[in-house]
Amino acid sequence: MLVALTGGIASGKSTVAARLAQLGAVVVDADRVAREVVEPGTPALARIAEEFGPGVIADDGTLDRAALGAIIFGDDEARRLLNAITHPAVGERSRELFAAALAEEPDAVVVYDVPLLVNERGEGRADEFDRVVAVSADEETRVRRLVELRGLDEAEARRRIAAQAPEAARLAIADHVVDANGTLEETLAQVDALWSSLRGVGGAA
Ligand SMILES: CC(C)(COP(=O)(O)OP(=O)(O)OC[C@H]1O[C@@H](n2cnc3c(N)ncnc32)[C@H](O)[C@@H]1O)[C@@H](O)C(=O)NCCC(=O)NCCS
Ligand SMILES: Nc1ncnc2c1ncn2[C@@H]1O[C@H](COP(=O)(O)OP(=O)(O)OP(=O)(O)O)[C@@H](O)[C@H]1O
């Protein structure tokens, strides 16, 4: 079974994914795949350097993530360009990882931790998945987490949130919603219940 786990930045997706992994899911992390496809020597990194200039490449030849982030989170056109370069490669590599996990364990629950399953127009790839789970947290909660836990300033936190689809677009495509506004324990209890229902659907123990 292939499950998409989506949610806005700092909603708690990775926390939910980590619990699902503990329970037995195979997790594929889109953010991690997105790092792999821009490693030195990849065609995607070469295109990024071409389009965004040498300022986004660090001295050791790796992507300067802070420099590129400073450009794309405040500029829709630049972000679309970056997405057009990276997303096909992320999709292709992710599908390889799903296939490998399912070949190794046909009954596996493969969870794709992916922030950008839909865009602001509600367009996306939800139909590639057996289930879509959205992790939902209010904007103010997410801003607070980005400021307190990740050291962003408030304006930067809001820019990153605004660079993603609105909450309503994610909720519209979700089969199941995890409310991550409460305590960590409350979130994890919902994940345990979700896991039981996913195992029930799959039919395998
Ligand atoms: C812009 C980059 C260099 C910033 O790197 P940085 O290390 O600061 O952030 P990181 O990659 O860990 O992402 C953190 C969060 O930012 C959000 N985010 C990342 N890229 C985007 C994007 N293109 N649009 C909207 N939100 C994004 C996601 O919620 C993600 O979980 C990097 O995010 C990137 O290369 N993004 C393009 C690839 C992409 O879309 N990744 C998201 C998963 S497919
Ligand atoms: N109720 C809660 N549910 C989930 N996370 C919580 C909760 N309360 C606090 N947190 C904290 O909020 C943070 C959420 O970060 P996490 O990396 O899980 O989010 P994310 O949605 O994966 O973000 P990103 O899109 O940036 O990868 C974690 O540090 C987590 O411990």
XYZ file of N, CA and C and ligand atoms in Angstrom:
690
model
N 0.841 -1.194 0.000
C 0.000 0.000 0.000
C 0.882 1.252 0.000
N 0.463 2.226 -0.784
C 1.237 3.456 -0.911
C 0.423 4.611 -0.298
N 0.992 5.251 0.720
C 0.283 6.305 1.443
C 1.057 7.612 1.299
N 0.373 8.662 0.862
C 1.013 9.987 0.854
C 0.719 10.662 2.186
N 1.770 11.203 2.800
C 1.632 11.920 4.070
C 2.040 13.356 3.798
N 1.050 14.244 3.771
C 1.384 15.619 3.419
C 1.029 16.568 4.550
N 1.446 17.804 4.416
C 1.206 18.797 5.462
C 2.122 19.970 5.185
N 1.720 21.145 5.636
C 2.541 22.329 5.420
C 3.801 22.278 6.260
N 4.683 23.218 5.983
C 5.955 23.263 6.701
C 5.703 23.380 8.215
N 6.425 22.566 8.986
C 6.347 22.544 10.454
C 4.987 22.110 10.993
N 4.221 21.410 10.165
C 2.942 20.894 10.663
C 3.170 19.706 11.596
N 4.257 18.969 11.367
C 4.512 17.777 12.175
C 4.582 16.500 11.347
N 4.670 16.658 10.031
C 4.740 15.490 9.127
C 5.849 14.510 9.490
N 7.058 15.046 9.685
C 8.202 14.151 9.935
C 8.048 13.444 11.280
N 7.406 14.118 12.216
C 7.130 13.506 13.525
C 6.150 12.343 13.346
N 5.136 12.572 12.542
C 4.154 11.509 12.244
C 4.829 10.374 11.479
N 5.670 10.738 10.507
C 6.357 9.714 9.700
C 7.263 8.856 10.576
N 7.949 9.494 11.525
C 8.865 8.739 12.393
C 8.084 7.731 13.233
N 6.904 8.121 13.704
C 6.082 7.185 14.469
C 5.618 6.037 13.573
N 5.198 6.358 12.345
C 4.759 5.300 11.427
C 5.906 4.339 11.128
N 7.127 4.863 11.042
C 8.293 3.998 10.803
C 8.501 3.062 11.992
N 8.352 3.607 13.202
C 8.471 2.761 14.416
C 7.438 1.640 14.404
N 6.268 1.963 13.877
C 5.176 0.981 13.870
C 5.338 -0.048 12.750
N 6.238 0.235 11.794
C 6.505 -0.761 10.759
C 6.386 -0.261 9.328
N 6.037 1.011 9.130
C 5.949 1.529 7.764
C 7.354 1.727 7.181
N 7.426 1.697 5.853
C 8.660 2.092 5.162
C 8.455 3.542 4.727
N 9.292 4.447 5.222
C 9.078 5.867 4.927
C 10.053 6.336 3.847
N 9.518 7.008 2.850
C 10.335 7.685 1.841
C 10.129 9.187 2.062
N 11.233 9.901 2.296
C 11.164 11.319 2.668
C 11.503 12.179 1.442
N 10.504 12.906 0.946
C 10.720 13.703 -0.276
C 11.794 14.763 -0.078
N 11.880 15.349 1.120
C 12.919 16.358 1.348
C 14.308 15.726 1.207
N 14.422 14.489 1.700
C 15.729 13.825 1.595
C 16.035 13.476 0.129
N 15.041 12.997 -0.591
C 15.232 12.702 -2.019
C 15.607 13.991 -2.753
N 14.969 15.104 -2.351
C 15.257 16.390 -3.010
C 16.707 16.813 -2.778
N 17.299 16.371 -1.684
C 18.735 16.655 -1.461
C 19.607 15.757 -2.339
N 19.184 14.504 -2.461
C 19.966 13.538 -3.247
C 20.055 13.964 -4.721
N 18.939 14.448 -5.274
C 18.935 14.737 -6.719
C 19.680 16.023 -7.081
N 20.159 16.769 -6.063
C 20.974 17.959 -6.371
C 22.391 17.816 -5.825
N 22.821 16.579 -5.593
C 24.206 16.388 -5.152
C 25.167 16.802 -6.279
N 26.424 17.122 -5.921
C 27.386 17.509 -6.971
C 27.450 16.454 -8.072
N 27.476 16.910 -9.317
C 27.556 16.000 -10.457
C 26.197 15.657 -11.061
N 25.104 16.051 -10.410
C 23.782 15.723 -10.967
C 23.380 16.760 -12.016
N 22.558 16.333 -13.002
C 22.061 17.305 -13.984
C 21.237 18.409 -13.331
N 20.502 18.088 -12.263
C 19.665 19.120 -11.624
C 20.540 20.221 -11.019
N 21.652 19.847 -10.395
C 22.512 20.889 -9.801
C 23.130 21.760 -10.904
N 23.497 21.131 -12.010
C 24.074 21.910 -13.117
C 23.051 22.942 -13.623
N 21.789 22.515 -13.741
C 20.752 23.457 -14.221
C 20.503 24.577 -13.225
N 20.536 24.229 -11.937
C 20.328 25.259 -10.903
C 21.436 26.310 -10.993
N 22.683 25.851 -11.171
C 23.809 26.787 -11.270
C 23.635 27.687 -12.498
N 23.170 27.061 -13.591
C 22.960 27.808 -14.838
C 21.886 28.886 -14.652
N 20.793 28.516 -14.010
C 19.645 29.429 -13.901
C 19.814 30.461 -12.787
N 20.411 30.050 -11.653
C 20.453 30.944 -10.485
C 21.838 31.558 -10.252
N 22.838 31.112 -11.014
C 24.165 31.730 -10.923
C 25.062 31.076 -9.882
N 26.357 31.446 -9.934
C 27.353 30.790 -9.063
C 27.129 31.069 -7.575
N 26.343 32.092 -7.263
C 26.098 32.439 -5.851
C 25.371 31.355 -5.078
N 24.747 30.404 -5.765
C 24.013 29.361 -5.035
C 24.835 28.072 -4.921
N 26.111 28.138 -5.362
C 26.986 26.971 -5.221
C 28.081 27.319 -4.200
N 28.221 26.478 -3.191
C 29.221 26.725 -2.145
C 30.617 26.393 -2.676
N 31.645 26.783 -1.923
C 33.034 26.567 -2.361
C 33.345 25.095 -2.603
N 32.711 24.221 -1.847
C 32.992 22.782 -2.021
C 32.149 22.143 -3.134
N 31.414 22.970 -3.894
C 30.665 22.450 -5.037
C 29.266 21.953 -4.701
N 28.880 21.996 -3.426
C 27.520 21.576 -3.061
C 26.573 22.766 -3.195
N 25.272 22.452 -3.167
C 24.268 23.513 -3.226
C 24.317 24.326 -1.937
N 24.342 25.657 -2.082
C 24.244 26.531 -0.908
C 22.753 26.720 -0.629
N 22.229 25.911 0.275
C 20.775 25.830 0.486
C 20.227 27.128 1.048
N 21.007 27.770 1.928
C 20.531 29.026 2.515
C 20.418 30.090 1.419
N 21.414 30.140 0.525
C 21.404 31.155 -0.544
C 20.222 30.921 -1.486
N 20.000 29.659 -1.866
C 18.887 29.381 -2.791
C 17.542 29.611 -2.087
N 17.462 29.200 -0.829
C 16.231 29.422 -0.055
C 15.893 30.905 0.023
N 16.916 31.747 0.211
C 16.685 33.198 0.321
C 16.109 33.752 -0.981
N 16.467 33.124 -2.109
C 15.929 33.586 -3.398
C 14.503 33.072 -3.589
N 14.298 31.776 -3.383
C 13.041 31.187 -3.908
C 11.832 31.326 -2.981
N 12.043 31.468 -1.665
C 10.847 31.518 -0.810
C 10.096 32.839 -0.937
N 10.773 33.888 -1.451
C 10.070 35.156 -1.596
C 9.717 35.500 -3.034
N 9.927 34.596 -3.961
C 9.797 34.924 -5.380
C 9.118 33.753 -6.108
N 7.839 33.968 -6.451
C 7.032 32.870 -7.045
C 7.653 32.330 -8.323
N 8.139 33.266 -9.150
C 8.669 32.827 -10.449
C 9.932 31.979 -10.260
N 10.809 32.451 -9.374
C 12.054 31.703 -9.108
C 11.722 30.333 -8.512
N 10.727 30.308 -7.640
C 10.374 29.031 -7.005
C 9.810 28.051 -8.040
N 8.980 28.584 -8.954
C 8.427 27.702 -10.003
C 9.543 27.138 -10.874
N 10.518 27.983 -11.160
C 11.654 27.528 -11.961
C 12.412 26.418 -11.222
N 12.681 26.629 -9.943
C 13.388 25.594 -9.169
C 12.555 24.309 -9.126
N 11.262 24.460 -8.902
C 10.399 23.266 -8.853
C 10.424 22.521 -10.182
N 10.437 23.290 -11.281
C 10.438 22.646 -12.604
C 11.738 21.866 -12.826
N 12.813 22.315 -12.199
C 14.089 21.600 -12.332
C 14.109 20.369 -11.423
N 13.674 20.557 -10.181
C 13.879 19.475 -9.191
C 12.736 18.463 -9.150
N 11.499 18.894 -9.322
C 10.381 17.977 -9.046
C 10.332 16.743 -9.945
N 10.621 16.867 -11.256
C 10.635 15.630 -12.051
C 11.657 14.624 -11.522
N 12.838 15.105 -11.127
C 13.874 14.194 -10.619
C 13.460 13.602 -9.263
N 12.821 14.427 -8.428
C 12.364 13.916 -7.120
C 11.289 12.843 -7.340
N 10.357 13.123 -8.257
C 9.274 12.158 -8.525
C 9.823 10.840 -9.040
N 10.753 10.938 -9.979
C 11.306 9.731 -10.596
C 12.050 8.877 -9.548
N 12.911 9.527 -8.772
C 13.690 8.798 -7.754
C 12.761 8.227 -6.661
N 11.740 8.982 -6.294
C 10.819 8.504 -5.259
C 10.083 7.264 -5.741
N 9.628 7.292 -6.991
C 8.911 6.116 -7.531
C 9.823 4.895 -7.552
N 11.112 5.100 -7.820
C 12.055 3.970 -7.754
C 12.115 3.407 -6.338
N 12.129 4.310 -5.354
C 12.219 3.859 -3.952
C 10.934 3.135 -3.532
N 9.760 3.616 -4.001
C 8.501 2.908 -3.674
C 8.564 1.490 -4.249
N 8.980 1.413 -5.517
C 8.994 0.115 -6.201
C 9.950 -0.844 -5.508
N 11.114 -0.329 -5.090
C 12.095 -1.198 -4.423
C 11.537 -1.702 -3.099
N 10.873 -0.833 -2.345
C 10.327 -1.241 -1.039
C 9.237 -2.297 -1.227
N 8.401 -2.091 -2.232
C 7.286 -3.033 -2.439
C 7.774 -4.354 -3.044
N 8.879 -4.290 -3.808
C 9.437 -5.530 -4.354
C 10.012 -6.368 -3.213
N 10.623 -5.681 -2.240
C 11.236 -6.406 -1.121
C 10.169 -6.958 -0.179
N 9.094 -6.203 -0.003
C 8.054 -6.595 0.950
C 6.695 -6.189 0.370
N 6.066 -7.092 -0.392
C 4.835 -6.725 -1.099
C 3.717 -6.211 -0.194
N 3.710 -6.617 1.093
C 2.664 -6.148 2.012
C 3.039 -4.859 2.726
N 4.170 -4.280 2.380
C 4.633 -3.079 3.104
C 3.629 -1.937 2.994
N 3.576 -1.132 4.055
C 2.895 0.160 3.962
C 4.008 1.178 3.700
N 4.023 1.705 2.477
C 5.055 2.675 2.100
C 4.461 4.069 2.270
N 5.111 4.875 3.102
C 4.605 6.217 3.411
C 5.523 7.241 2.766
N 4.926 8.104 1.938
C 5.705 9.139 1.259
C 5.502 10.458 2.002
N 6.531 10.891 2.713
C 6.489 12.143 3.486
C 6.783 13.288 2.513
N 5.739 14.019 2.119
C 5.888 14.960 1.000
C 5.138 16.270 1.276
N 5.879 17.370 1.431
C 5.197 18.625 1.725
C 4.379 19.169 0.561
N 4.814 18.900 -0.666
C 4.202 19.580 -1.824
C 3.391 18.611 -2.688
N 2.503 17.868 -2.085
C 1.685 16.933 -2.873
C 0.700 17.690 -3.774
N 0.193 18.804 -3.275
C -0.677 19.657 -4.109
C -0.138 21.078 -4.108
N -0.451 21.797 -5.162
C -0.041 23.199 -5.201
C -1.240 24.086 -4.837
N -1.038 25.391 -4.944
C -2.081 26.325 -4.500
C -3.376 26.219 -5.304
N -3.292 25.618 -6.481
C -4.509 25.439 -7.280
C -5.152 24.072 -7.045
N -4.617 23.342 -6.073
C -5.200 22.030 -5.772
C -4.741 20.959 -6.749
N -3.790 21.320 -7.641
C -3.289 20.328 -8.600
C -2.203 19.506 -7.930
N -2.158 18.233 -8.267
C -1.118 17.437 -7.643
C -1.182 15.994 -8.053
N -0.600 15.159 -7.203
C -0.421 13.770 -7.593
C -1.124 12.825 -6.630
N -2.225 13.298 -6.020
C -2.899 12.487 -5.001
C -3.363 11.150 -5.568
N -3.701 11.125 -6.861
C -4.276 9.889 -7.421
C -3.244 8.773 -7.608
N -1.963 9.077 -7.374
C -0.948 8.009 -7.433
C -0.927 7.168 -6.160
N -1.714 7.575 -5.135
C -1.600 6.943 -3.820
C -2.904 6.252 -3.424
N -2.760 5.177 -2.619
C -3.950 4.470 -2.143
C -4.671 5.285 -1.077
N -3.906 6.024 -0.290
C -4.483 6.863 0.765
C -3.697 8.158 0.841
N -4.398 9.246 1.178
C -3.706 10.516 1.442
C -4.001 10.927 2.884
N -2.955 11.140 3.644
C -3.084 11.590 5.033
C -2.536 13.007 5.102
N -3.319 13.924 5.671
C -2.823 15.296 5.860
C -2.580 15.535 7.338
N -1.433 16.126 7.643
C -1.133 16.548 9.009
C -1.461 18.032 9.058
N -2.358 18.385 9.980
C -2.885 19.738 9.981
C -2.516 20.475 11.261
N -1.976 21.689 11.093
C -1.714 22.554 12.249
C -1.953 23.993 11.810
N -2.489 24.789 12.716
C -2.794 26.190 12.397
C -1.532 26.950 12.009
N -1.771 28.006 11.221
C -0.627 28.818 10.792
C 0.162 29.359 11.994
N -0.549 29.830 13.015
C 0.168 30.429 14.155
C 1.026 29.392 14.883
N 0.515 28.173 14.979
C 1.285 27.087 15.611
C 2.540 26.808 14.794
N 2.383 26.791 13.490
C 3.517 26.483 12.611
C 4.546 27.608 12.649
N 4.076 28.852 12.662
C 5.010 29.979 12.765
C 5.795 29.856 14.067
N 5.086 29.563 15.153
C 5.765 29.452 16.458
C 6.831 28.350 16.420
N 6.500 27.208 15.824
C 7.483 26.118 15.731
C 8.691 26.522 14.893
N 8.426 27.223 13.776
C 9.549 27.619 12.905
C 10.469 28.612 13.617
N 9.877 29.495 14.407
C 10.673 30.498 15.112
C 11.395 29.852 16.301
N 10.647 29.100 17.108
C 11.244 28.583 18.362
C 12.137 27.372 18.134
N 11.748 26.505 17.188
C 12.489 25.245 17.049
C 13.496 25.288 15.905
N 13.258 26.158 14.901
C 14.186 26.148 13.754
C 14.925 27.452 13.575
N 14.659 28.416 14.455
C 15.451 29.646 14.444
C 15.163 30.591 13.287
N 14.023 30.436 12.594
C 13.689 31.408 11.541
C 13.134 32.668 12.199
N 13.274 33.826 11.520
C 12.541 34.956 12.075
C 11.103 34.887 11.554
N 10.228 35.664 12.198
C 8.807 35.476 11.918
C 8.456 35.734 10.455
N 9.079 36.782 9.869
C 8.772 37.119 8.471
C 9.174 35.968 7.550
N 10.325 35.377 7.818
C 10.806 34.262 6.997
C 9.868 33.052 7.158
N 9.423 32.818 8.376
C 8.491 31.706 8.620
C 7.219 31.906 7.804
N 6.699 33.128 7.805
C 5.446 33.384 7.065
C 5.672 33.285 5.560
N 6.845 33.709 5.087
C 7.145 33.592 3.648
C 7.157 32.126 3.231
N 7.748 31.279 4.067
C 7.817 29.854 3.707
C 6.425 29.242 3.685
N 5.593 29.641 4.648
C 4.220 29.108 4.677
C 3.463 29.573 3.430
N 3.657 30.847 3.061
C 2.949 31.402 1.903
C 3.429 30.793 0.591
N 4.605 30.163 0.603
C 5.145 29.557 -0.626
C 4.502 28.194 -0.906
N 3.614 27.762 -0.015
C 3.006 26.432 -0.184
C 1.502 26.554 -0.386
N 0.904 25.441 -0.770
C -0.548 25.414 -0.936
C -1.221 25.779 0.383
N -2.396 26.394 0.320
C -3.112 26.672 1.565
C -3.615 25.370 2.205
N -3.830 25.437 3.505
C -4.282 24.264 4.255
C -5.512 23.619 3.595
N -6.442 24.463 3.117
C -7.689 23.934 2.544
C -7.423 23.009 1.358
N -6.383 23.308 0.573
C -6.082 22.473 -0.604
C -5.619 21.090 -0.166
N -4.882 21.047 0.933
C -4.425 19.729 1.431
C -5.582 18.967 2.055
N -6.407 19.668 2.828
C -7.528 18.981 3.487
C -8.503 18.440 2.446
N -8.628 19.152 1.319
C -9.590 18.747 0.282
C -9.238 17.397 -0.342
N -7.966 17.048 -0.347
C -7.582 15.788 -0.989
C -7.308 14.673 0.023
N -7.453 14.990 1.317
C -7.078 14.006 2.345
C -8.197 12.993 2.596
N -7.794 11.732 2.746
C -8.740 10.709 3.204
C -8.789 10.708 4.728
N -7.699 11.215 5.327
C -7.567 11.117 6.776
C -6.772 12.335 7.244
N -7.189 12.961 8.345
C -6.479 14.141 8.843
C -5.962 13.875 10.257
N -4.684 14.149 10.464
C -4.104 14.114 11.808
C -4.041 15.558 12.294
N -4.707 15.838 13.413
C -4.696 17.187 13.976
C -3.466 17.315 14.877
N -2.504 18.135 14.432
C -1.243 18.247 15.161
C -1.118 19.587 15.887
N -2.255 20.129 16.322
C -2.217 21.382 17.087
C -2.005 21.151 18.576
N -2.251 19.953 19.008
C -2.232 19.683 20.452
C -0.861 19.261 20.936
N -0.845 18.414 21.954
C 0.437 17.937 22.475
C 0.978 16.851 21.555
N 2.256 16.585 21.723
C 2.893 15.514 20.947
C 2.186 14.186 21.215
N 1.829 13.950 22.460
C 1.163 12.692 22.835
C -0.161 12.564 22.084
N -0.884 13.677 21.972
C -2.183 13.628 21.270
C -1.976 13.314 19.784
N -0.922 13.878 19.206
C -0.625 13.580 17.801
C -0.274 12.093 17.649
N 0.598 11.607 18.528
C 1.066 10.219 18.381
C -0.067 9.223 18.585
N -0.992 9.543 19.470
C -2.145 8.636 19.682
C -2.972 8.540 18.403
N -3.125 9.664 17.701
C -3.869 9.627 16.427
C -3.126 8.785 15.387
N -1.795 8.844 15.433
C -1.006 8.084 14.457
C -1.153 6.583 14.727
N -1.171 6.215 15.995
C -1.339 4.796 16.332
C -2.696 4.289 15.809
N -3.728 5.116 15.966
C -5.057 4.728 15.474
C -5.055 4.646 13.942
N -4.384 5.595 13.319
C -4.268 5.587 11.852
C -3.586 4.298 11.383
N -2.505 3.934 12.062
C -1.765 2.730 11.670
C -2.676 1.495 11.731
N -3.452 1.385 12.788
C -4.366 0.236 12.912
C -5.327 0.213 11.738
N -5.838 1.384 11.364
C -6.812 1.379 10.272
C -6.123 1.082 8.939
N -4.890 1.541 8.759
C -4.177 1.236 7.509
C -3.901 -0.256 7.409
N -3.506 -0.872 8.496
C -3.226 -2.309 8.472
C -4.506 -3.072 8.190
N -5.625 -2.569 8.729
C -6.925 -3.202 8.476
C -7.256 -3.167 7.002
N -7.037 -2.000 6.369
C -7.340 -1.845 4.940
C -6.474 -2.772 4.098
N -5.185 -2.856 4.456
C -4.265 -3.659 3.647
C -4.538 -5.145 3.754
N -5.152 -5.565 4.851
C -5.481 -6.965 5.026
C -4.355 -7.792 5.616
N -3.117 -7.273 5.594
C -1.993 -8.055 6.116
C -1.683 -7.604 7.537
N -1.134 -8.493 8.337
C -0.835 -8.127 9.729
C 0.526 -7.468 9.816
C 15.149 25.805 -1.383
C 15.983 24.771 -0.653
C 17.405 24.740 -1.200
C 16.037 25.199 0.847
O 16.701 24.208 1.579
P 16.527 24.078 3.171
O 17.608 23.124 3.616
O 16.488 25.444 3.779
O 15.094 23.448 3.427
P 14.601 21.925 3.241
O 14.976 21.403 1.897
O 14.995 21.123 4.431
O 13.016 22.120 3.206
C 12.307 22.490 4.389
C 10.861 22.684 4.060
O 10.703 23.800 3.177
C 9.567 23.595 2.357
N 9.966 23.680 0.915
C 11.090 23.211 0.324
N 11.091 23.481 -0.997
C 9.942 24.128 -1.243
C 9.364 24.664 -2.431
N 9.990 24.563 -3.612
N 8.156 25.267 -2.312
C 7.523 25.367 -1.133
N 8.007 24.873 0.026
C 9.204 24.264 -0.038
C 9.056 22.173 2.692
O 8.023 22.262 3.657
C 10.243 21.508 3.313
O 9.857 20.472 4.207
C 15.357 23.357 -0.758
O 14.180 23.295 0.004
C 15.043 22.920 -2.194
O 15.936 22.554 -2.932
N 13.742 22.931 -2.559
C 13.327 22.489 -3.880
C 12.982 21.041 -3.862
C 11.660 20.796 -3.205
O 10.618 21.200 -3.696
N 11.694 20.151 -2.036
C 10.492 19.830 -1.304
C 10.148 18.386 -1.378
S 9.844 17.822 -3.019
N 1.377 18.052 18.548
C 2.481 18.002 17.830
N 2.517 17.217 16.718
C 3.626 17.190 15.944
N 4.750 17.893 16.183
C 4.775 18.670 17.281
C 3.638 18.762 18.152
N 3.949 19.618 19.133
C 5.197 20.047 18.897
N 5.725 19.478 17.808
C 7.074 19.747 17.278
O 6.923 20.494 16.076
C 7.981 20.159 15.162
C 7.368 19.724 13.835
O 8.409 19.437 12.959
P 8.374 18.305 11.835
O 9.773 18.209 11.319
O 7.694 17.061 12.317
O 7.430 19.038 10.770
P 7.322 18.827 9.228
O 5.890 19.017 8.916
O 7.957 17.542 8.830
O 8.148 20.061 8.658
P 8.946 20.230 7.240
O 7.921 20.438 6.166
O 9.780 21.428 7.459
O 9.778 19.007 7.024
C 8.794 19.042 15.828
O 9.931 19.634 16.433
C 7.839 18.500 16.887
O 8.509 17.952 18.011
